[in-house]
Amino acid sequence: MRSGKVFHIRTLAAKLFHLHVARKVKRDVGHHSAFTASRAREMPAFTMRTCSYLRVKGMPKIIQSPAKYIQGPNAAVSFGQYAKNLADRFFVIADDFVMNMAGDKVLSGLAEHDVTCHAERFSGECCRTEINRLMTLAEQNGCRGVIGLGGGKTLDTAKAIAWYLKLPVVVIPTIASTDAPTSALSVIYTETGEFAEYLIYPKNPDMVVMDTTIIAKAPVRLLVAGMGDALSTWFEAKACYDSGATSMAGGKSTAAALSLARLCYETLLAEGEKARFAAQAGVVTDALERIVEANTYLSGIGFESSGLAAAHAIHNAFTVLEECHHLYHGEKVAFGTLSQLILQNSPTEEIETVLAFCQKVGLPVTLGQMGVKQDIEKKIQAVAEAACVEGETIHNMPFPVTPDSVYAAIITADLLGQQWLSR
């Protein structure tokens, strides 16, 4: 992670799939049957602020998800029996560290089922130059499917290559720190790592594979950050449902999506602390399995097919503060969730449940834990203004929101967090 701001843009963009953007992408992108490296440079880009939040009468209910989701110990080996139904030859990309750590596992899993592959090292940056380079190699080597193995930028690059070449894509995350792997989106950076644009696709990945043996060995803080991201899913989904906002899937939330969002929250409360201990030990337990599913699948379907509200808007706004750039996406989202609960005047018992969960797993509940310790009034006023800009997801709340009300919610959340920790 180069900085908190860069990481934020990728995960934020993964959560900004919206109706009129989706329609535009389908119009500008979906009608092309083949893509070349040169054509890739011409593809339309959509910035975060192109998204508006619509409430359209008669809008249908829509739910979207990956075509197949596979999870379990050594799933990066066993997935080959399903991958063979997508293609008989795959283009596999991973960075040097991940290729050395897990590359043999994936390649042997394919070979066991008579699936061939060509593996290439990913440079580390999801930029146009790298996408074009890898597209050319995939074509030259006669590959008929794409596999991305690793972190977010690797997976985003794999999605882009597969889309431009009209090939199926399999994403194999090596961490469970966000719900982005299931999304129908890639974020593109410049060669120097600055955000450039994001691409939204009309379909989700063909397959998502979560190998919990690999994920259990990742830094514990990443799994906890994933819990922080997932913590917001139910509360934001419910807010969008109550307000009638359109989801990133392009319609109203289904009962199924809302139920998955609720199950995500219940799973976090029941299994989160136990999963953290398992991750500290580097072992796979039932609790860890349940949390990986909650962080990735339940939260992924829940947000994309239900919507985002105040928690993520407040997260986005905290990126204006330099002292918050060291935080992972989910760590900021967790505090944003607490702030949303204050904003919507949730029952004290519910707020205390969230505070207790955050304390148990190690998520921030105060501004001090976020790194904000000086000039608090001025800085939080800036955050509140940023959270309420036109087009932000905070306007999916079922009541009017102003910078003043957001400021009050954040300051109150901080005081509640301080009081909770002093018990």
Short mmCIF file of C-alpha atoms in Angstrom, two decimals, residues 17 21 44 56 59 92 109 167 188-189 225 231 293 320 350 368:
data_model
loop_
_atom_site.label_atom_id
_atom_site.label_comp_id
_atom_site.label_asym_id
_atom_site.label_seq_id
_atom_site.Cartn_x
_atom_site.Cartn_y
_atom_site.Cartn_z
CA PHE A 17 -21.12 1.22 -9.42
CA VAL A 21 -22.63 4.91 -15.20
CA PRO A 44 -13.91 5.63 -21.54
CA VAL A 56 -36.61 6.33 -9.89
CA MET A 59 -37.13 0.79 -10.83
CA VAL A 92 -1.86 -16.26 -14.84
CA GLY A 109 -4.13 -27.15 -9.30
CA LEU A 167 -12.06 -13.95 -21.89
CA ILE A 188 -6.62 2.25 -13.25
CA TYR A 189 -3.57 4.19 -12.03
CA ALA A 225 -9.61 -4.19 8.23
CA LEU A 231 -19.23 -3.77 9.43
CA GLU A 293 -16.94 -15.29 3.68
CA VAL A 320 -8.47 14.84 3.23
CA GLU A 350 -26.87 -0.91 19.04
CA GLY A 368 -7.08 9.76 18.46
#
